[in-house]
Protein backbone atom coordinates (compact mmCIF):
# COMPACT_ATOMS: atom_id res chain seq x y z
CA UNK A 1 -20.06 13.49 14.46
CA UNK A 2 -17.81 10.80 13.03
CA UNK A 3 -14.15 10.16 14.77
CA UNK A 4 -11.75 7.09 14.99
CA UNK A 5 -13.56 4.82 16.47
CA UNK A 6 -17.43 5.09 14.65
CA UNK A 7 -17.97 2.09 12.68
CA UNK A 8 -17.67 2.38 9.10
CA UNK A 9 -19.43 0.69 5.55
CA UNK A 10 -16.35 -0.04 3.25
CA UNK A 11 -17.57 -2.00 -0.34
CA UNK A 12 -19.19 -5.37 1.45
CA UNK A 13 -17.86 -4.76 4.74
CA UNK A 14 -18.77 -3.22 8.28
CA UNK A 15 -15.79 -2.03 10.16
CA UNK A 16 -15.90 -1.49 13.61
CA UNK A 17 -13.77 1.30 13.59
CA UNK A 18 -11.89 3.75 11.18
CA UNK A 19 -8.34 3.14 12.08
CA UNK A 20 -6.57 1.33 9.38
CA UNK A 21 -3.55 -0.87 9.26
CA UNK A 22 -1.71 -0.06 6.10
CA UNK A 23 0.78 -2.28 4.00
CA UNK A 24 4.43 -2.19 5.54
CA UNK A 25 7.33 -3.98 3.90
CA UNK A 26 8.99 -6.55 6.97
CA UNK A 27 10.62 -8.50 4.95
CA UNK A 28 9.53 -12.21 6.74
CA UNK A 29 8.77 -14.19 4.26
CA UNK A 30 12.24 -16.52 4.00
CA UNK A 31 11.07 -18.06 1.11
CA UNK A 32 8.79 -15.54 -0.20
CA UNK A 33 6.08 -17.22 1.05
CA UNK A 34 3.81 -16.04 4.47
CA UNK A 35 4.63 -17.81 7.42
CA UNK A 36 2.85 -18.80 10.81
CA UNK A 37 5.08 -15.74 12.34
CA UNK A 38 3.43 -13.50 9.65
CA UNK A 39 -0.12 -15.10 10.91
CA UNK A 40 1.07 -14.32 14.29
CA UNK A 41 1.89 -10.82 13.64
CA UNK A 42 -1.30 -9.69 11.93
CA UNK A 43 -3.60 -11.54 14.04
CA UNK A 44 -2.21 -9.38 17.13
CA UNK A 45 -3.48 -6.30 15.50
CA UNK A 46 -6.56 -7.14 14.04
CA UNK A 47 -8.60 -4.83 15.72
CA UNK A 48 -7.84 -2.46 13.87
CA UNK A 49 -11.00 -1.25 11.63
CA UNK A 50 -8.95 -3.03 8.49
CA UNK A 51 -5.87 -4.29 7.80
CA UNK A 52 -4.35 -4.04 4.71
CA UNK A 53 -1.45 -6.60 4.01
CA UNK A 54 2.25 -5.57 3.02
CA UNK A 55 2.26 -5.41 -1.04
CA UNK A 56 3.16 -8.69 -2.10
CA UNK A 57 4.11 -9.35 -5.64
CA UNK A 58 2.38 -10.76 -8.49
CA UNK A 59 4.72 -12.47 -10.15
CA UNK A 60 8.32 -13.02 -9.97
CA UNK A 61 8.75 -10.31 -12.65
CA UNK A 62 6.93 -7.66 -10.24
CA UNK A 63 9.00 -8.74 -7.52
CA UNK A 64 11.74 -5.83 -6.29
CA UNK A 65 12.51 -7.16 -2.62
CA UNK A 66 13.75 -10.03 -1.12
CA UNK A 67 11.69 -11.77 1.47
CA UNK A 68 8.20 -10.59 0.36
CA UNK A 69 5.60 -13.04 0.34
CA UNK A 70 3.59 -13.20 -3.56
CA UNK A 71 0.54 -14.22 -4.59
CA UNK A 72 1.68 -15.87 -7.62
CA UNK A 73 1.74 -19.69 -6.66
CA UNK A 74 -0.47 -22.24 -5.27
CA UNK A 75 2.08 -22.23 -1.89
CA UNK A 76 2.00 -18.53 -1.29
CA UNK A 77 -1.66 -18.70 -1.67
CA UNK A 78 -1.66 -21.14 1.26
CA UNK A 79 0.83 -18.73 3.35
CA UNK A 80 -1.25 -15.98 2.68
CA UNK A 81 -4.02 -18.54 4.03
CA UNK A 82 -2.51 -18.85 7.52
CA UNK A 83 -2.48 -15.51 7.54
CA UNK A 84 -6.09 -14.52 6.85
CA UNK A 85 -7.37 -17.44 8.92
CA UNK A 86 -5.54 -16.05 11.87
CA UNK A 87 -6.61 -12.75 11.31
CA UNK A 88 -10.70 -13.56 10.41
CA UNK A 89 -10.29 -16.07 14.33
CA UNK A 90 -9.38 -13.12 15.81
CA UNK A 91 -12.38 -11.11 14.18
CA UNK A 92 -10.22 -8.78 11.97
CA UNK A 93 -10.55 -8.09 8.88
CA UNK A 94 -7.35 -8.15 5.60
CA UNK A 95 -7.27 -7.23 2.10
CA UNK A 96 -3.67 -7.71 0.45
CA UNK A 97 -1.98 -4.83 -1.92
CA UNK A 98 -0.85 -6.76 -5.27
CA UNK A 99 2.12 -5.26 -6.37
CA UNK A 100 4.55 -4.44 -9.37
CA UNK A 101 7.84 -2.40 -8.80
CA UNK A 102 8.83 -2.39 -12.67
CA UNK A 103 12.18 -0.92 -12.86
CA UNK A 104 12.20 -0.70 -9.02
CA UNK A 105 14.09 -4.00 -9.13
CA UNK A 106 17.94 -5.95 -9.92
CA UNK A 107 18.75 -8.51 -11.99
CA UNK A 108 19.80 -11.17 -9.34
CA UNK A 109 15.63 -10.72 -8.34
CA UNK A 110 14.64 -11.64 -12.16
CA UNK A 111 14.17 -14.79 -13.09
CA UNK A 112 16.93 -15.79 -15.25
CA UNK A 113 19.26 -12.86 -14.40
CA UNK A 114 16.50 -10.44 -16.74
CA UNK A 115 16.32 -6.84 -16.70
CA UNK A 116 13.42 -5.15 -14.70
CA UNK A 117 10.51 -3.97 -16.69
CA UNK A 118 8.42 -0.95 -16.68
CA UNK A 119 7.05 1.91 -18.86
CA UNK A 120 10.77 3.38 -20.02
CA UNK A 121 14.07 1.58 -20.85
CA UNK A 122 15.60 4.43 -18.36
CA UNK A 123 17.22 3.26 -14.82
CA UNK A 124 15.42 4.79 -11.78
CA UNK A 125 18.42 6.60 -10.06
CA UNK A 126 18.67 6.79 -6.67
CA UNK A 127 16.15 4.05 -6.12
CA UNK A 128 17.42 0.43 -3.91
CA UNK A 129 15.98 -3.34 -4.63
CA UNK A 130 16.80 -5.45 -1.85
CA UNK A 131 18.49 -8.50 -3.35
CA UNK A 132 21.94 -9.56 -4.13
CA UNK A 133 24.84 -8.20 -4.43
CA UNK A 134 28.30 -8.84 -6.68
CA UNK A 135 29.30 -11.05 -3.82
CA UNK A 136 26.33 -12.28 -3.42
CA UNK A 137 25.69 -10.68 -0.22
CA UNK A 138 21.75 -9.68 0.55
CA UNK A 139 21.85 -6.11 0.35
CA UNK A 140 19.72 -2.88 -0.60
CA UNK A 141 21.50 -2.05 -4.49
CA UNK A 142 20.82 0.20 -7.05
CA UNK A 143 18.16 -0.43 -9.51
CA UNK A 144 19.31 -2.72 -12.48
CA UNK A 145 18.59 -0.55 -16.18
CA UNK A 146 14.94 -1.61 -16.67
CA UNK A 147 13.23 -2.57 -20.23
CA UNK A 148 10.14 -0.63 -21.69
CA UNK A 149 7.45 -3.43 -21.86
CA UNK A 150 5.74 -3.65 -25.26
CA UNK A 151 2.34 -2.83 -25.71
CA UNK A 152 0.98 -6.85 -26.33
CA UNK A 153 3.18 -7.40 -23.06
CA UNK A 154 1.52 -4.68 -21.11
CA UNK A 155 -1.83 -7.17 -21.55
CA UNK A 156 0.17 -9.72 -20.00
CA UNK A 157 1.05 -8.08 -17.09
CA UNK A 158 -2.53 -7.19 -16.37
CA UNK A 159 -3.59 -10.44 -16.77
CA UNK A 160 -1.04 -11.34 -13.81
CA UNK A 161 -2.76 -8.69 -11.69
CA UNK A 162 -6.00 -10.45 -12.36
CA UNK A 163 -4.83 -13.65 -11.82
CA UNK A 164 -3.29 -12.63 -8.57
CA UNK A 165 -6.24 -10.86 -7.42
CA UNK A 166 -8.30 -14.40 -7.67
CA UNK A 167 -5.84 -15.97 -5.83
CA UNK A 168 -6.26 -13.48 -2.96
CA UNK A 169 -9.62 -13.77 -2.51
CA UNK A 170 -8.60 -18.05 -2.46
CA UNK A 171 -6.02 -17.14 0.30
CA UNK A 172 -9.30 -15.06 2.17
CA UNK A 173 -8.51 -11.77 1.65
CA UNK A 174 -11.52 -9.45 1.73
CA UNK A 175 -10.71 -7.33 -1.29
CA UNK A 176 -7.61 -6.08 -2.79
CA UNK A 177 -5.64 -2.89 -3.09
CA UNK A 178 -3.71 -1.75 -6.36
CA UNK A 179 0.11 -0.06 -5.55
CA UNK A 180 -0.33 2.59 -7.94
CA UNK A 181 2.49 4.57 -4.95
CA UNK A 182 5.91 5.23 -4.58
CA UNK A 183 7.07 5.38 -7.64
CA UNK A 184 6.37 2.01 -8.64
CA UNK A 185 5.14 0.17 -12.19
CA UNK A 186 1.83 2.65 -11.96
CA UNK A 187 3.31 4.85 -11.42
CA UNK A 188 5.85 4.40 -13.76
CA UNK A 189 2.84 5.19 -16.81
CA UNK A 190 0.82 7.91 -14.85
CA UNK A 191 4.51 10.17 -14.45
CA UNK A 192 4.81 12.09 -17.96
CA UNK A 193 8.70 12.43 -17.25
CA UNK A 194 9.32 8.52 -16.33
CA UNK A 195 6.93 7.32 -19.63
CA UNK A 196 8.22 8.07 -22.50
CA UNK A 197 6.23 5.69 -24.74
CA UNK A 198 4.69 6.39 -27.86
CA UNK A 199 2.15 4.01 -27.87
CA UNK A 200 -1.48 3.82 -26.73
CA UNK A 201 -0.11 3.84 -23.13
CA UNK A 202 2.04 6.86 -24.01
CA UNK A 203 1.07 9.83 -21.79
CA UNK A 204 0.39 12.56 -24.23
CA UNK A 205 -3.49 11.98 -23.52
CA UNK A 206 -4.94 11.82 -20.26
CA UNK A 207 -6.44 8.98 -21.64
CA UNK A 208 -3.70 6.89 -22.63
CA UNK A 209 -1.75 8.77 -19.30
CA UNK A 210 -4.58 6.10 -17.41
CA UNK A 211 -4.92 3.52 -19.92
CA UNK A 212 -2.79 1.08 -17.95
CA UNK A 213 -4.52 1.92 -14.13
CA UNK A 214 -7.94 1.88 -15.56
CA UNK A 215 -7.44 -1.27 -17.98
CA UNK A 216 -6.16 -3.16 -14.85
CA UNK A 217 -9.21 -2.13 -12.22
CA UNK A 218 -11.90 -3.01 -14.82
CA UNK A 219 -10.23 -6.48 -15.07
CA UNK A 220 -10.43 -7.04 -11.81
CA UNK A 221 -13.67 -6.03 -11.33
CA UNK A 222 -14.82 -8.04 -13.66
CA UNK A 223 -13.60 -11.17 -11.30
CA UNK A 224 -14.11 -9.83 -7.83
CA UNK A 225 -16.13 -6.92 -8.11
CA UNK A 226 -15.67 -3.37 -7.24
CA UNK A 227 -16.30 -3.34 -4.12
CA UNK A 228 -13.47 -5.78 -3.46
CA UNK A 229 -10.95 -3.02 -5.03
CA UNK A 230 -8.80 -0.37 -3.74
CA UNK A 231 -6.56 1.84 -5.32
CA UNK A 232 -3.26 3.52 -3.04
CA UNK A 233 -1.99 6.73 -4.93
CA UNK A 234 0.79 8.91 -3.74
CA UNK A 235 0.11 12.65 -5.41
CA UNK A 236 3.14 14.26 -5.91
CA UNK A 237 5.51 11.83 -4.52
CA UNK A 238 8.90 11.99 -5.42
CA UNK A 239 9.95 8.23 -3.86
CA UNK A 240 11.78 5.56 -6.10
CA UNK A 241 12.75 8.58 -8.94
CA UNK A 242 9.04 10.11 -9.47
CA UNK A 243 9.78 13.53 -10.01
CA UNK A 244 6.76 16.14 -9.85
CA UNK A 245 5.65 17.04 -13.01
CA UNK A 246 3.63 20.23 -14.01
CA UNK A 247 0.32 18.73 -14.18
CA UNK A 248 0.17 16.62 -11.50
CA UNK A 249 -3.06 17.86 -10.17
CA UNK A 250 -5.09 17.81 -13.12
CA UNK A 251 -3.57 14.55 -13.69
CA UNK A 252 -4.72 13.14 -10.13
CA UNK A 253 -8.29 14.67 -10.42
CA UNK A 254 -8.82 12.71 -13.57
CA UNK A 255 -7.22 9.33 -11.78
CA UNK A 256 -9.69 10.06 -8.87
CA UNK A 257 -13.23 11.17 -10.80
CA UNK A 258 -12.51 8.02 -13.06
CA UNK A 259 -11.92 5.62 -10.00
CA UNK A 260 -15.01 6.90 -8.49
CA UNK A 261 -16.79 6.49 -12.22
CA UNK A 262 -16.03 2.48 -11.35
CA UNK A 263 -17.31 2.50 -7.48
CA UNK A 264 -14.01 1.36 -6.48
CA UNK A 265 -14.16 0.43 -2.39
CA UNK A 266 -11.48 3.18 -1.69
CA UNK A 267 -8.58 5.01 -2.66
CA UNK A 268 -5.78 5.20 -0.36
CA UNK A 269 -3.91 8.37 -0.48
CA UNK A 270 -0.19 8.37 1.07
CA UNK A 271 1.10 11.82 1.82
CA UNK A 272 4.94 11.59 1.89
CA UNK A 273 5.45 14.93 3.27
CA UNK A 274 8.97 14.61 5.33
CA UNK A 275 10.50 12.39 2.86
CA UNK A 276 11.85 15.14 0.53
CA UNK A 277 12.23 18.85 0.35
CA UNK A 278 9.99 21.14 -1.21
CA UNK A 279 11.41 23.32 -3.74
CA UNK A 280 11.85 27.17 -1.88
CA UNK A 281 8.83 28.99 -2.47
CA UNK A 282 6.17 25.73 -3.60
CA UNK A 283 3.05 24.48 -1.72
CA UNK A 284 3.46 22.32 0.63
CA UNK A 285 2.51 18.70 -0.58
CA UNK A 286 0.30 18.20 2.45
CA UNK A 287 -2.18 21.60 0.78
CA UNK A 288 -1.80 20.28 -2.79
CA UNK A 289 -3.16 16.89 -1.72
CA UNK A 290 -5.74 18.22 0.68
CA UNK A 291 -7.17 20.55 -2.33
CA UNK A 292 -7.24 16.93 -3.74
CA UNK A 293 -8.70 15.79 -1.15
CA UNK A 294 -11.74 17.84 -0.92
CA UNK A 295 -12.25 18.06 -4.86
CA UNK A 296 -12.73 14.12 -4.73
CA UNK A 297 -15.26 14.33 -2.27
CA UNK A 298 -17.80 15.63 -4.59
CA UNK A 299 -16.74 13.00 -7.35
CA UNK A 300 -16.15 9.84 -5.18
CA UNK A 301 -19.74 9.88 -3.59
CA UNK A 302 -19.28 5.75 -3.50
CA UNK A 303 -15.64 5.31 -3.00
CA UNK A 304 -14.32 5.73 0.52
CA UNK A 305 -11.21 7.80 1.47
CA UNK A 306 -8.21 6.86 3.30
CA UNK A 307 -5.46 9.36 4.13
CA UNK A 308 -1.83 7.93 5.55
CA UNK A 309 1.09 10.25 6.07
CA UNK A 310 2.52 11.02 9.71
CA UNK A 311 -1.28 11.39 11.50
CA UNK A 312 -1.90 11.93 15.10
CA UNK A 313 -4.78 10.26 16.88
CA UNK A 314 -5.50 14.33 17.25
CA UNK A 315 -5.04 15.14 13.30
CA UNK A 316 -6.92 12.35 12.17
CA UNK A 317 -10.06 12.98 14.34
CA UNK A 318 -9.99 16.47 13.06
CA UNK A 319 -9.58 14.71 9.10
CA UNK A 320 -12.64 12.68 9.72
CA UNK A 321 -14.83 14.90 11.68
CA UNK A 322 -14.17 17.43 8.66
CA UNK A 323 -15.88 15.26 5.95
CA UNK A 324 -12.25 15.28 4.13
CA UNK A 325 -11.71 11.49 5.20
CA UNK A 326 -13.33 8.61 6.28
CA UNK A 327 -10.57 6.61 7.27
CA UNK A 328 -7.14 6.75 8.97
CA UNK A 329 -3.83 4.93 7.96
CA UNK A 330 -1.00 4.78 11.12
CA UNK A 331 1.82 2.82 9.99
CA UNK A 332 4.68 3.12 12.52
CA UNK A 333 2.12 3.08 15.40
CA UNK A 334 0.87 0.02 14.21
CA UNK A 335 4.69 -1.94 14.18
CA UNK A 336 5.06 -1.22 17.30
CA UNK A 337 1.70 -0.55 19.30
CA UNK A 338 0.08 -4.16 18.75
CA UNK A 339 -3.14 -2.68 21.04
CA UNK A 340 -2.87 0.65 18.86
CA UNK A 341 -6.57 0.73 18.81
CA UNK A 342 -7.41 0.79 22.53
CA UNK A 343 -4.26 2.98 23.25
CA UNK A 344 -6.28 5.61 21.26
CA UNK A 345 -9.21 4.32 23.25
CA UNK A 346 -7.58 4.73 26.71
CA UNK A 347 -5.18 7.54 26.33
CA UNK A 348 -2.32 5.35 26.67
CA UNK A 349 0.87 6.17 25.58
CA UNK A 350 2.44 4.46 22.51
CA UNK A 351 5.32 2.46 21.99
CA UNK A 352 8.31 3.45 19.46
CA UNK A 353 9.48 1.12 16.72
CA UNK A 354 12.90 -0.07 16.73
CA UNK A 355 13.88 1.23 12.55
CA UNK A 356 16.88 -1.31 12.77
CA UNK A 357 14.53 -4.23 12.91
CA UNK A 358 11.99 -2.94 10.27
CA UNK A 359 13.85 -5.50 7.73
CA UNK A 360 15.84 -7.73 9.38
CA UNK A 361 13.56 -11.06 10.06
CA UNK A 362 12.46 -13.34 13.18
CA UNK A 363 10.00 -11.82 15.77
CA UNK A 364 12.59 -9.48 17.31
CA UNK A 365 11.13 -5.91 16.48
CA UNK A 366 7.99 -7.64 14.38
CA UNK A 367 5.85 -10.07 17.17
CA UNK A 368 7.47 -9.25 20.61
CA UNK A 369 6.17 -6.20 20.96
CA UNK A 370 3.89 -6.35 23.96
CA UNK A 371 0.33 -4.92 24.93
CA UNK A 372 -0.04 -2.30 27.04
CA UNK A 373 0.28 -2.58 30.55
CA UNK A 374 -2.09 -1.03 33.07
CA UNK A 375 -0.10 0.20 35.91
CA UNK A 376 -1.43 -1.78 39.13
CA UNK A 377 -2.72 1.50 41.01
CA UNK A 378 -4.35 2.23 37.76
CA UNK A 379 -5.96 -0.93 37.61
CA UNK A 380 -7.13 -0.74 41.06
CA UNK A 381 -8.56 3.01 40.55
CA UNK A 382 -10.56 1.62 37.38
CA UNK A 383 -12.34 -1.38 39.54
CA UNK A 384 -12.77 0.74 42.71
CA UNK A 385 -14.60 3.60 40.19
């Protein structure tokens, strides 16, 4: 029976384990470009079964945060290139998540002072950039008031995805992963009450509700192949201003039979139970996107699943041995358990993350957290057995 630590076929590549790294925002890139620290960082966990690097940006435009490194020019390619060639010397393996906030985003981020972009012309309330602000202070601020792309523009964009996934796989990277989470430019066209367009991207069809995901994966695949592609969703997420809509489930059945349809590598499925309240009397998010979860099992027969969303070493075991994963996501365990993988191994206990670090730069709270330690009598009890 399969747990955490049986190897695993993803696309092209043999992992050695099922425990996954997954993208995590650390803002360290001073110049929005990857750094020998961000080599340093990855590197110390790369045995994990795969690592899948913080979203970085694919173009200026797509850019919401300070401090990320992109993918968009020939010197973040090279950062990125530290990074993977630290990682691949240590025997890991990385894929990168290309990213797009759309309206996720402030003026002083744009190029040229420009309004954010996205699906809609309507602000995403409640939802923080991390740039500048009216003193010119570095700061998490409210969104700027976005503009709806046009539909010829909407080509462009994708084109920048494409673009950046080439560069990727020039910087190293194994494969890719799509941030269609969180409330970001994906999913900014799958949400009926965020798109209000009433173009061929409009989402009175389910069609034209996917146009934009599906356009975007095929181009890619065309360069890199599909095996080189995942997709991260977030079903029913209410992050960045995605309210739930009515048909959310039919909605994220379609996204997952058609992403299995293309023989995608994986989809990455982010349950962000804990960050909001259900409504009194609603299913739980965690049973809605379980249902999921075992309906795209019989329609992903090619495409891998990976589940992220507060798991225990305990819960995950139980996800995987159940057929309704194959792989696990820990994201706080990995910031601050550098050995996470043989502290599952060993029954170790893990290390907390320091939050007030998560964003603040240099290796305090990101590289200095240490291995574990076996006590000496320990040690002594292991050789003498």
């Amino acid at each position: 029976m399969p747990d955490l630590f049986s190897s695993f076929k993803l696309g092209g590549l043999e992992l050695p384990n099922r425990i996954v790294m997954p993208p995590l925002t650390r803002a360290r890139a001073p110049r929005d470009i990857a750094t020998q620290e961000m080599a340093l960082y990855y590197s110390q966990r790369a045995t994990a079964g795969l690592i899948i690097a913080e979203g970085s940006p694919i173009s200026n435009e797509g850019q919401g945060y300070l401090f990320n490194p992109g993918i968009f020019t020939p010197e973040q390619v090279n950062g990125w290139r530290l990074v993977t060639d630290a990682v691949k010397r240590a025997r890991g393996r990385i894929v990168v998540q290309l990213w797009h906030v759309g309206r996720v985003s402030h003026t002083s981020i744009q190029q040229y002072g420009q309004p954010p972009v996205s699906s809609t012309n309507r602000v995403a309330k409640n939802a923080n950039a991390f740039g500048r602000d009216a003193t010119g202070q570095i700061n998490f601020i409210p969104s700027s008031t976005p503009r709806a792309l046009t539909t010829g523009e909407i080509s462009r964009v994708i084109r920048d995805f494409v673009q950046a996934a080439r560069n990727a796989i020039e910087a190293g990277f194994d494969g890719v992963e799509l941030h269609a989470a969180n409330g970001y430019l994906f999913d900014q066209f799958l949400n009926p009450l965020i798109n209000d367009r009433i173009d061929r991207y409009a989402t009175t069809t389910m069609e034209n509700r996917l146009r934009f995901l599906l356009e975007t994966v095929d181009a890619i695949s065309d360069v890199i192949g599909h095996k080189r592609i995942g997709v991260r969703l977030s079903p029913y997420g209410t992050l960045n201003d995605c309210p739930h809509f009515d048909d959310a489930e039919e909605t994220y059945l379609a996204v997952g039979k058609a992403l299995g349809e293309r023989h995608i590598a994986y989809i990455h499925v982010m349950d962000q139970t804990g960050f909001f309240t259900m409504p009194a009397g609603a299913e739980s998010t965690s049973d809605a996107i379980h249902r999921l979860l075992r309906q795209w099992r019989g329609d992903l027969p090619q495409t891998a699943l990976i589940f992220a969303g507060s798991l225990t070493q305990v819960r995950a075991n139980e996800l995987i041995s159940n057929g309704l994963i194959d792989l696990a996501a820990f994201g706080q365990g990995f910031i601050a358990n550098p050995d996470l993988v043989a502290r599952f191994q060993n029954g170790w206990p893990l290390a907390l993350p320091n939050r007030k670090t998560f964003y603040t730069g240099g290796s305090v709270g990101y590289t200095d957290y240490p291995t574990y330690q076996v006590p000496l009598s320990d040690s002594r009890q292991m050789i003498n057995g």
